[in-house]
Amino acid sequence: MIDEREIEALRRRLERIRIRTDSAWLAEEGRPLLASIDELLQHSVALTFPLPASDVLALHRFMTTAVDRLEEWLPDARRNELAGKFFAGFALRLYLLSTMTRIVLPPGFWRLLTQLGHAYADKEPVRGELAWLFALAAADPRFMDGKELLWALRWIQSASPVIALYGSGQSQEDGFVMSLSLDEPPEPRAWFFGRENAPRATLFFSLEELAKRAEEEIHLLEGGGWATRRHQEGGLSADGRAALLRELLDRWRYGWQRRLPRKPFDAMAELLVGWEAVLSHRLGLPATIHPVRVTDVSISGYELRWTDNEGPIFFPGQIVAIRVVGDVRWVLALVRWLRQHPNGLQMGIQALGFDPEPVALGQEKPLPAGTSAQMALSVRKAPPLRLQSALVCTKGTVCGPKLVEASESAVGKWLLRQVHFIRFEAQTRDVEVFQFEVDPFMED
């Protein structure tokens, strides 16, 4: 955990540092400062939201001081490669801290990074730090929890030196672009220039080789046996890492465009929060239902404003179910991102399917007599939201490529069927999502 005193102490230390261009300064002050921020990042993995108001204020103050210092350091960083590498490394950690704490970076951050990028278009050490930062920003990693985000950074770093950073005039068709006239993270080139009155590009960042490496790793991860793929490493199984890489690839290919149309919306809704609440409600047992306001809606998800003063704790990847007033259907969803506001919490949730059905899972065919098997939720095909049926269960429930599933029909009889999994879709802190098909020929 982090607290106000820890953040304030780091901010005051940051205020005292004056950048120098000698290796002694880097050893005595530069690297210890980066190590302190790394420690803060590790602590922030366990954060719970909403954050206390005092922590939010302290983090805002730290971010503001940090961007001010970056602006002061820029002239030295542009002249000296050693200072430039420290600058880029500090900026990378600042961006990670902003993402993990959901505190928005102050204006000017991306403009400063773009200006540094021009000075070091041909300098490998600085270019590498900048490329990792741009790769994470281009992938828009708000959907990741802290452990996933740090794992993604380690993977991007391990892929060096395939990342290429291009200077102005060296555009590539697969490139990402940043503009000095805007203070925005990198975006896909094609979509950027599709905007009305789009600014002139000033810096290009190619992800072609990085995407190729991601596809190769996905192929290797999925080539192992089931037991190997379920092995946990750094908080993610091999299947989880492949799903995360697919998400990154998807962001790099399509950017921040929504593939399904989105429109403003204003309505109240009912929200079930957490696996136990959702499962209990779908089984007809008592469960707490919370009021929430829907501010934006598309077929693939919702943007919500949390209205409870004393509400449950949210985190990316958390399972929820929502029913908008006037609709009879419950929608199963995952929390994808959260934003802390002075007046509350804003979040985006991604729909998994309509009216989830409780099912019992087992490895053997004799199943329902007491039904002590593990419980899961099944969602049916529902184009264009869902093109394949999926099973949502707690982590570790599925330990083989085939399972027997029992569902309770409307007449109260348990129906048995055998299913086999065709794709691992997502892994979060609490749940896993598998696409499946029903095997029409039950094994004896």
Short mmCIF file of C-alpha atoms in Angstrom, two decimals:
data_model
loop_
_atom_site.label_atom_id
_atom_site.label_comp_id
_atom_site.label_asym_id
_atom_site.label_seq_id
_atom_site.Cartn_x
_atom_site.Cartn_y
_atom_site.Cartn_z
CA MET A 1 0.00 0.00 0.00
CA ILE A 2 0.98 3.64 -0.39
CA ASP A 3 0.00 6.56 1.78
CA GLU A 4 0.06 10.34 1.78
CA ARG A 5 3.30 10.60 3.80
CA GLU A 6 5.22 8.29 1.45
CA ILE A 7 4.09 10.25 -1.61
CA GLU A 8 4.81 13.64 -0.01
CA ALA A 9 8.30 12.56 1.07
CA LEU A 10 9.08 11.49 -2.50
CA ARG A 11 7.70 14.77 -3.85
CA ARG A 12 9.92 16.86 -1.55
CA ARG A 13 12.91 14.78 -2.52
CA LEU A 14 12.05 15.40 -6.17
CA GLU A 15 11.89 19.15 -5.56
CA ARG A 16 15.47 19.17 -4.21
CA ILE A 17 17.06 17.27 -7.11
CA ARG A 18 18.92 19.26 -9.74
CA ILE A 19 19.91 17.23 -12.77
CA ARG A 20 23.63 17.00 -13.64
CA THR A 21 25.32 15.42 -16.60
CA ASP A 22 27.99 13.34 -14.89
CA SER A 23 27.91 9.64 -14.00
CA ALA A 24 28.55 10.35 -10.31
CA TRP A 25 25.25 12.26 -10.07
CA LEU A 26 23.41 9.38 -11.75
CA ALA A 27 24.79 6.90 -9.20
CA GLU A 28 24.28 9.15 -6.15
CA GLU A 29 20.89 10.71 -6.92
CA GLY A 30 19.44 9.66 -10.28
CA ARG A 31 19.25 5.88 -9.91
CA PRO A 32 18.17 5.98 -6.22
CA LEU A 33 15.26 8.26 -7.20
CA LEU A 34 14.16 5.86 -9.94
CA ALA A 35 14.48 2.95 -7.48
CA SER A 36 12.20 4.78 -5.02
CA ILE A 37 9.56 5.24 -7.71
CA ASP A 38 9.89 1.54 -8.64
CA GLU A 39 9.16 0.69 -5.01
CA LEU A 40 6.11 2.97 -5.08
CA LEU A 41 4.92 1.19 -8.24
CA GLN A 42 5.19 -2.20 -6.55
CA HIS A 43 3.17 -0.91 -3.60
CA SER A 44 0.51 0.49 -5.92
CA VAL A 45 -0.23 -3.01 -7.26
CA ALA A 46 -2.26 -3.63 -4.09
CA LEU A 47 -4.21 -0.35 -4.17
CA THR A 48 -7.95 -0.43 -3.59
CA PHE A 49 -10.33 2.12 -5.06
CA PRO A 50 -11.71 4.70 -4.55
CA LEU A 51 -8.53 6.09 -2.99
CA PRO A 52 -8.77 8.25 0.14
CA ALA A 53 -9.10 11.95 -0.70
CA SER A 54 -5.76 12.70 1.03
CA ASP A 55 -3.93 10.19 -1.20
CA VAL A 56 -5.59 11.57 -4.34
CA LEU A 57 -4.49 15.10 -3.42
CA ALA A 58 -0.94 13.95 -2.61
CA LEU A 59 -0.67 12.09 -5.93
CA HIS A 60 -1.94 15.14 -7.85
CA ARG A 61 0.70 17.28 -6.14
CA PHE A 62 3.43 14.74 -6.92
CA MET A 63 2.41 14.50 -10.61
CA THR A 64 2.37 18.29 -10.96
CA THR A 65 5.82 18.62 -9.37
CA ALA A 66 7.17 15.81 -11.55
CA VAL A 67 6.01 17.38 -14.83
CA ASP A 68 7.39 20.76 -13.69
CA ARG A 69 10.76 19.10 -13.06
CA LEU A 70 10.67 17.42 -16.48
CA GLU A 71 10.19 20.82 -18.06
CA GLU A 72 13.19 22.19 -16.12
CA TRP A 73 15.34 19.18 -17.07
CA LEU A 74 14.50 19.19 -20.79
CA PRO A 75 17.34 21.54 -21.97
CA ASP A 76 19.99 19.41 -20.22
CA ALA A 77 18.32 16.18 -21.36
CA ARG A 78 18.41 17.31 -24.99
CA ARG A 79 22.10 18.21 -24.82
CA ASN A 80 23.41 15.21 -22.89
CA GLU A 81 22.63 11.57 -23.63
CA LEU A 82 23.13 10.47 -20.01
CA ALA A 83 20.63 13.07 -18.80
CA GLY A 84 18.31 12.15 -21.68
CA LYS A 85 18.22 8.51 -20.63
CA PHE A 86 17.43 9.48 -17.02
CA PHE A 87 14.70 11.86 -18.27
CA ALA A 88 13.08 9.11 -20.38
CA GLY A 89 13.33 6.54 -17.57
CA PHE A 90 11.75 8.95 -15.09
CA ALA A 91 8.94 9.77 -17.55
CA LEU A 92 8.25 6.07 -18.11
CA ARG A 93 7.81 5.48 -14.37
CA LEU A 94 5.65 8.58 -14.04
CA TYR A 95 3.34 7.29 -16.76
CA LEU A 96 3.10 3.86 -15.08
CA LEU A 97 2.30 5.48 -11.73
CA SER A 98 -0.41 7.59 -13.35
CA THR A 99 -1.96 4.50 -14.95
CA MET A 100 -1.83 2.36 -11.80
CA THR A 101 -3.23 5.05 -9.50
CA ARG A 102 -5.72 6.40 -12.10
CA ILE A 103 -4.46 9.94 -11.57
CA VAL A 104 -4.46 11.90 -14.83
CA LEU A 105 -1.07 13.29 -15.92
CA PRO A 106 -0.82 17.10 -15.91
CA PRO A 107 -0.84 18.93 -19.29
CA GLY A 108 2.50 19.13 -21.06
CA PHE A 109 3.75 15.60 -20.38
CA TRP A 110 3.44 14.28 -23.95
CA ARG A 111 4.74 17.48 -25.53
CA LEU A 112 7.91 17.21 -23.42
CA LEU A 113 8.41 13.58 -24.43
CA THR A 114 7.93 14.41 -28.10
CA GLN A 115 10.52 17.18 -27.90
CA LEU A 116 13.01 14.81 -26.29
CA GLY A 117 12.29 12.24 -28.99
CA HIS A 118 13.39 14.66 -31.71
CA ALA A 119 16.75 15.16 -30.02
CA TYR A 120 17.44 11.42 -29.75
CA ALA A 121 15.99 9.89 -32.91
CA ASP A 122 19.31 8.07 -33.50
CA LYS A 123 20.45 7.43 -29.90
CA GLU A 124 19.77 3.83 -28.90
CA PRO A 125 19.66 4.09 -25.05
CA VAL A 126 17.25 7.03 -24.95
CA ARG A 127 15.29 5.77 -27.92
CA GLY A 128 14.69 2.45 -26.16
CA GLU A 129 13.23 4.07 -23.03
CA LEU A 130 10.99 6.30 -25.15
CA ALA A 131 9.87 3.39 -27.31
CA TRP A 132 8.74 1.35 -24.30
CA LEU A 133 6.76 4.32 -23.01
CA PHE A 134 5.12 4.97 -26.37
CA ALA A 135 4.30 1.28 -26.84
CA LEU A 136 2.43 1.14 -23.52
CA ALA A 137 0.66 4.44 -24.18
CA ALA A 138 -0.33 3.38 -27.70
CA ALA A 139 -1.84 0.20 -26.29
CA ASP A 140 -3.96 2.26 -23.84
CA PRO A 141 -3.45 -0.10 -20.88
CA ARG A 142 -6.26 1.19 -18.66
CA PHE A 143 -7.91 -2.23 -18.76
CA MET A 144 -4.92 -3.90 -17.03
CA ASP A 145 -4.52 -4.28 -13.31
CA GLY A 146 -1.17 -3.39 -11.74
CA LYS A 147 0.47 -6.82 -12.12
CA GLU A 148 -0.62 -7.13 -15.73
CA LEU A 149 0.68 -3.66 -16.54
CA LEU A 150 4.10 -4.38 -15.05
CA TRP A 151 4.21 -7.73 -16.88
CA ALA A 152 3.39 -5.95 -20.18
CA LEU A 153 6.25 -3.53 -19.55
CA ARG A 154 8.68 -6.40 -18.92
CA TRP A 155 7.55 -8.08 -22.14
CA ILE A 156 7.98 -4.88 -24.17
CA GLN A 157 11.46 -4.40 -22.69
CA SER A 158 12.39 -8.00 -23.51
CA ALA A 159 11.45 -7.38 -27.15
CA SER A 160 14.17 -4.73 -27.61
CA PRO A 161 15.77 -3.82 -30.00
CA VAL A 162 12.99 -4.63 -32.49
CA ILE A 163 11.20 -1.37 -31.68
CA ALA A 164 11.89 1.43 -34.16
CA LEU A 165 11.36 5.13 -33.45
CA TYR A 166 11.16 7.32 -36.54
CA GLY A 167 11.88 11.02 -36.84
CA SER A 168 9.82 13.58 -38.72
CA GLY A 169 9.57 12.85 -42.44
CA GLN A 170 10.37 9.15 -41.95
CA SER A 171 6.79 7.99 -41.68
CA GLN A 172 5.90 4.31 -41.92
CA GLU A 173 2.51 2.95 -42.90
CA ASP A 174 2.15 1.11 -39.57
CA GLY A 175 3.47 4.02 -37.54
CA PHE A 176 2.04 5.84 -34.56
CA VAL A 177 2.11 9.60 -34.48
CA MET A 178 2.44 12.35 -31.89
CA SER A 179 2.03 16.04 -32.50
CA LEU A 180 3.68 18.95 -30.71
CA SER A 181 0.48 20.96 -31.12
CA LEU A 182 -1.50 18.52 -28.98
CA ASP A 183 -0.81 16.97 -25.60
CA GLU A 184 -2.01 13.45 -26.33
CA PRO A 185 -0.54 9.94 -26.25
CA PRO A 186 0.35 8.25 -29.55
CA GLU A 187 -2.46 7.06 -31.77
CA PRO A 188 -2.73 4.97 -34.95
CA ARG A 189 -1.60 7.01 -37.93
CA ALA A 190 -4.55 6.25 -40.19
CA TRP A 191 -7.14 7.24 -37.60
CA PHE A 192 -5.17 10.30 -36.49
CA PHE A 193 -5.15 11.74 -40.00
CA GLY A 194 -8.77 10.85 -40.48
CA ARG A 195 -9.69 13.58 -38.00
CA GLU A 196 -11.02 16.89 -39.14
CA ASN A 197 -8.31 19.59 -39.08
CA ALA A 198 -5.69 17.03 -38.06
CA PRO A 199 -2.34 18.59 -37.06
CA ARG A 200 0.89 17.91 -38.91
CA ALA A 201 2.72 14.82 -37.66
CA THR A 202 6.02 15.45 -35.91
CA LEU A 203 7.11 12.05 -34.60
CA PHE A 204 6.44 8.52 -35.81
CA PHE A 205 6.75 5.31 -33.82
CA SER A 206 6.62 1.99 -35.69
CA LEU A 207 5.17 -1.06 -33.94
CA GLU A 208 5.41 -3.46 -36.89
CA GLU A 209 8.28 -5.54 -35.50
CA LEU A 210 6.91 -5.45 -31.96
CA ALA A 211 3.52 -6.70 -33.19
CA LYS A 212 5.27 -9.46 -35.13
CA ARG A 213 7.12 -10.53 -31.97
CA ALA A 214 3.83 -10.54 -30.04
CA GLU A 215 2.21 -12.83 -32.62
CA GLU A 216 5.19 -15.20 -32.43
CA GLU A 217 4.97 -15.36 -28.63
CA ILE A 218 1.21 -15.98 -28.73
CA HIS A 219 1.87 -18.91 -31.09
CA LEU A 220 4.50 -20.34 -28.70
CA LEU A 221 2.33 -19.84 -25.61
CA GLU A 222 -0.63 -21.61 -27.19
CA GLY A 223 1.52 -24.45 -28.51
CA GLY A 224 2.15 -25.96 -25.07
CA GLY A 225 0.03 -28.52 -23.27
CA TRP A 226 -2.91 -27.58 -21.07
CA ALA A 227 -1.00 -28.04 -17.80
CA THR A 228 1.88 -25.91 -19.09
CA ARG A 229 -0.43 -23.13 -20.21
CA ARG A 230 -2.16 -23.03 -16.81
CA HIS A 231 1.15 -22.55 -14.96
CA GLN A 232 1.28 -19.16 -13.23
CA GLU A 233 4.19 -16.80 -13.83
CA GLY A 234 4.28 -13.24 -12.53
CA GLY A 235 0.56 -13.31 -11.72
CA LEU A 236 -0.44 -14.54 -15.19
CA SER A 237 -0.74 -18.01 -16.67
CA ALA A 238 0.52 -18.70 -20.20
CA ASP A 239 -3.09 -18.45 -21.38
CA GLY A 240 -3.46 -15.16 -19.52
CA ARG A 241 -0.28 -13.79 -21.11
CA ALA A 242 -1.51 -14.78 -24.57
CA ALA A 243 -4.85 -13.06 -23.93
CA LEU A 244 -3.06 -9.92 -22.72
CA LEU A 245 -0.82 -9.90 -25.81
CA ARG A 246 -3.90 -10.22 -28.00
CA GLU A 247 -5.38 -7.17 -26.27
CA LEU A 248 -2.18 -5.20 -26.89
CA LEU A 249 -2.15 -6.25 -30.55
CA ASP A 250 -5.79 -5.28 -30.88
CA ARG A 251 -5.05 -1.79 -29.52
CA TRP A 252 -2.06 -1.38 -31.85
CA ARG A 253 -4.12 -2.41 -34.88
CA TYR A 254 -7.31 -0.53 -34.14
CA GLY A 255 -6.17 2.15 -31.72
CA TRP A 256 -8.80 3.83 -29.58
CA GLN A 257 -11.54 3.51 -32.15
CA ARG A 258 -14.63 1.79 -30.88
CA ARG A 259 -15.63 -1.01 -33.21
CA LEU A 260 -19.26 -0.63 -32.13
CA PRO A 261 -21.05 2.76 -32.08
CA ARG A 262 -21.31 4.64 -28.81
CA LYS A 263 -23.78 7.33 -27.76
CA PRO A 264 -24.38 9.55 -24.71
CA PHE A 265 -26.91 8.14 -22.30
CA ASP A 266 -28.43 9.16 -18.98
CA ALA A 267 -30.28 6.56 -16.96
CA MET A 268 -30.15 4.81 -13.62
CA ALA A 269 -29.27 1.12 -13.44
CA GLU A 270 -28.92 -1.72 -10.96
CA LEU A 271 -25.43 -3.14 -10.39
CA LEU A 272 -24.25 -6.41 -8.83
CA VAL A 273 -20.61 -6.17 -7.77
CA GLY A 274 -18.27 -9.15 -7.47
CA TRP A 275 -18.44 -12.86 -8.25
CA GLU A 276 -20.35 -13.92 -5.14
CA ALA A 277 -23.06 -11.28 -5.60
CA VAL A 278 -23.56 -12.03 -9.31
CA LEU A 279 -23.65 -15.81 -8.85
CA SER A 280 -25.98 -15.62 -5.83
CA HIS A 281 -28.42 -13.39 -7.68
CA ARG A 282 -28.48 -15.64 -10.74
CA LEU A 283 -29.12 -18.65 -8.48
CA GLY A 284 -32.11 -16.83 -6.97
CA LEU A 285 -30.40 -16.17 -3.64
CA PRO A 286 -30.27 -12.80 -1.81
CA ALA A 287 -27.68 -10.36 -3.17
CA THR A 288 -26.99 -6.67 -2.66
CA ILE A 289 -27.98 -4.50 -5.63
CA HIS A 290 -26.41 -1.03 -5.91
CA PRO A 291 -27.73 2.01 -7.79
CA VAL A 292 -25.47 3.41 -10.51
CA ARG A 293 -25.83 6.05 -13.24
CA VAL A 294 -25.11 5.16 -16.88
CA THR A 295 -23.56 8.08 -18.78
CA ASP A 296 -22.51 6.39 -22.05
CA VAL A 297 -23.55 3.20 -23.78
CA SER A 298 -22.66 0.99 -26.74
CA ILE A 299 -23.42 -2.61 -27.62
CA SER A 300 -20.05 -3.62 -26.18
CA GLY A 301 -20.22 -1.80 -22.84
CA TYR A 302 -21.18 1.08 -20.58
CA GLU A 303 -19.62 4.09 -18.92
CA LEU A 304 -20.86 4.48 -15.35
CA ARG A 305 -20.84 7.06 -12.58
CA TRP A 306 -20.77 5.49 -9.13
CA THR A 307 -23.39 7.08 -6.88
CA ASP A 308 -22.95 5.26 -3.54
CA ASN A 309 -20.93 7.15 -0.92
CA GLU A 310 -20.06 3.92 0.88
CA GLY A 311 -19.76 1.42 -1.93
CA PRO A 312 -17.77 -1.74 -2.65
CA ILE A 313 -14.18 -1.64 -3.85
CA PHE A 314 -13.68 -1.77 -7.61
CA PHE A 315 -10.63 -2.89 -9.56
CA PRO A 316 -9.89 -3.59 -13.27
CA GLY A 317 -11.05 -7.06 -14.25
CA GLN A 318 -13.74 -7.27 -11.57
CA ILE A 319 -16.91 -9.11 -12.57
CA VAL A 320 -20.19 -7.18 -12.38
CA ALA A 321 -23.73 -7.49 -13.73
CA ILE A 322 -25.87 -4.53 -14.74
CA ARG A 323 -29.53 -3.99 -15.60
CA VAL A 324 -30.56 -0.59 -16.93
CA VAL A 325 -33.93 0.72 -15.76
CA GLY A 326 -36.56 -0.31 -18.30
CA ASP A 327 -34.63 -3.36 -19.52
CA VAL A 328 -35.47 -6.89 -18.37
CA ARG A 329 -32.02 -8.33 -19.20
CA TRP A 330 -29.03 -8.50 -16.91
CA VAL A 331 -25.70 -7.96 -18.68
CA LEU A 332 -22.57 -9.72 -17.37
CA ALA A 333 -19.52 -7.45 -17.66
CA LEU A 334 -15.90 -6.81 -16.60
CA VAL A 335 -14.62 -3.54 -15.17
CA ARG A 336 -12.08 -2.28 -17.72
CA TRP A 337 -10.98 1.10 -16.39
CA LEU A 338 -11.62 3.52 -13.53
CA ARG A 339 -11.07 7.24 -13.14
CA GLN A 340 -10.87 9.00 -9.81
CA HIS A 341 -12.80 12.28 -9.65
CA PRO A 342 -13.17 14.73 -6.75
CA ASN A 343 -16.90 13.96 -6.70
CA GLY A 344 -16.70 10.21 -7.06
CA LEU A 345 -15.71 7.38 -9.37
CA GLN A 346 -16.18 6.91 -13.09
CA MET A 347 -15.70 3.53 -14.72
CA GLY A 348 -15.98 1.69 -18.02
CA ILE A 349 -17.32 -1.87 -18.14
CA GLN A 350 -17.11 -4.31 -21.06
CA ALA A 351 -20.14 -6.50 -21.69
CA LEU A 352 -19.52 -10.26 -21.84
CA GLY A 353 -23.07 -11.41 -22.58
CA PHE A 354 -26.75 -11.22 -21.70
CA ASP A 355 -28.59 -13.08 -18.92
CA PRO A 356 -25.76 -15.28 -17.60
CA GLU A 357 -26.90 -18.80 -16.70
CA PRO A 358 -25.48 -20.58 -13.62
CA VAL A 359 -23.91 -23.95 -14.47
CA ALA A 360 -22.16 -26.64 -12.47
CA LEU A 361 -18.84 -28.00 -13.78
CA GLY A 362 -17.13 -31.32 -13.27
CA GLN A 363 -14.55 -33.63 -14.82
CA GLU A 364 -16.80 -36.70 -14.57
CA LYS A 365 -20.23 -37.33 -16.09
CA PRO A 366 -22.13 -38.24 -12.86
CA LEU A 367 -22.69 -34.67 -11.68
CA PRO A 368 -25.88 -33.11 -10.37
CA ALA A 369 -26.87 -35.26 -7.30
CA GLY A 370 -26.06 -32.55 -4.56
CA THR A 371 -24.08 -30.59 -7.12
CA SER A 372 -20.95 -29.99 -5.11
CA ALA A 373 -19.09 -29.21 -8.32
CA GLN A 374 -17.66 -25.77 -9.03
CA MET A 375 -20.16 -23.18 -10.19
CA ALA A 376 -19.71 -20.97 -13.25
CA LEU A 377 -21.72 -18.62 -15.45
CA SER A 378 -22.48 -19.32 -19.09
CA VAL A 379 -23.39 -16.69 -21.71
CA ARG A 380 -24.84 -17.54 -25.12
CA LYS A 381 -23.96 -16.26 -28.58
CA ALA A 382 -25.48 -12.83 -29.13
CA PRO A 383 -24.15 -11.13 -32.30
CA PRO A 384 -22.72 -8.53 -32.68
CA LEU A 385 -21.73 -8.47 -28.98
CA ARG A 386 -20.72 -12.11 -28.72
CA LEU A 387 -19.99 -14.41 -31.65
CA GLN A 388 -19.22 -17.49 -29.53
CA SER A 389 -20.65 -18.90 -26.29
CA ALA A 390 -18.45 -18.33 -23.25
CA LEU A 391 -17.96 -19.70 -19.78
CA VAL A 392 -16.98 -17.37 -16.91
CA CYS A 393 -15.56 -18.99 -13.79
CA THR A 394 -13.23 -18.26 -10.88
CA LYS A 395 -9.50 -18.65 -11.51
CA GLY A 396 -8.28 -22.23 -11.43
CA THR A 397 -11.71 -23.84 -11.95
CA VAL A 398 -10.91 -25.15 -15.42
CA CYS A 399 -7.97 -27.58 -15.34
CA GLY A 400 -8.53 -29.52 -18.57
CA PRO A 401 -9.58 -28.90 -22.18
CA LYS A 402 -12.93 -30.66 -21.66
CA LEU A 403 -15.57 -30.48 -18.93
CA VAL A 404 -19.05 -31.74 -18.20
CA GLU A 405 -21.51 -28.90 -17.69
CA ALA A 406 -24.88 -29.15 -15.97
CA SER A 407 -27.46 -26.38 -16.28
CA GLU A 408 -30.87 -26.10 -14.63
CA SER A 409 -33.68 -25.58 -17.10
CA ALA A 410 -36.87 -23.66 -16.45
CA VAL A 411 -38.67 -26.86 -15.36
CA GLY A 412 -36.11 -27.56 -12.64
CA LYS A 413 -34.31 -30.49 -14.26
CA TRP A 414 -30.55 -30.55 -14.64
CA LEU A 415 -29.39 -30.94 -18.23
CA LEU A 416 -25.98 -32.53 -18.83
CA ARG A 417 -23.72 -31.76 -21.76
CA GLN A 418 -20.03 -32.01 -22.55
CA VAL A 419 -18.18 -28.89 -23.65
CA HIS A 420 -14.69 -28.34 -25.02
CA PHE A 421 -12.84 -25.04 -24.99
CA ILE A 422 -11.81 -23.39 -28.23
CA ARG A 423 -10.15 -20.21 -26.95
CA PHE A 424 -8.99 -18.56 -23.74
CA GLU A 425 -10.50 -15.07 -23.83
CA ALA A 426 -9.48 -13.28 -20.63
CA GLN A 427 -7.92 -13.73 -17.20
CA THR A 428 -8.36 -11.22 -14.38
CA ARG A 429 -7.57 -11.18 -10.69
CA ASP A 430 -10.74 -13.16 -9.89
CA VAL A 431 -12.16 -14.79 -13.01
CA GLU A 432 -11.33 -16.43 -16.33
CA VAL A 433 -13.34 -16.37 -19.56
CA PHE A 434 -13.29 -19.29 -22.02
CA GLN A 435 -15.01 -19.59 -25.38
CA PHE A 436 -16.53 -23.05 -25.77
CA GLU A 437 -18.55 -25.33 -28.00
CA VAL A 438 -20.92 -28.10 -27.00
CA ASP A 439 -19.74 -31.57 -27.99
CA PRO A 440 -22.81 -33.31 -29.48
CA PHE A 441 -21.41 -36.78 -28.72
CA MET A 442 -21.14 -37.33 -24.97
CA GLU A 443 -18.36 -39.70 -23.91
CA ASP A 444 -19.41 -42.69 -21.85
#
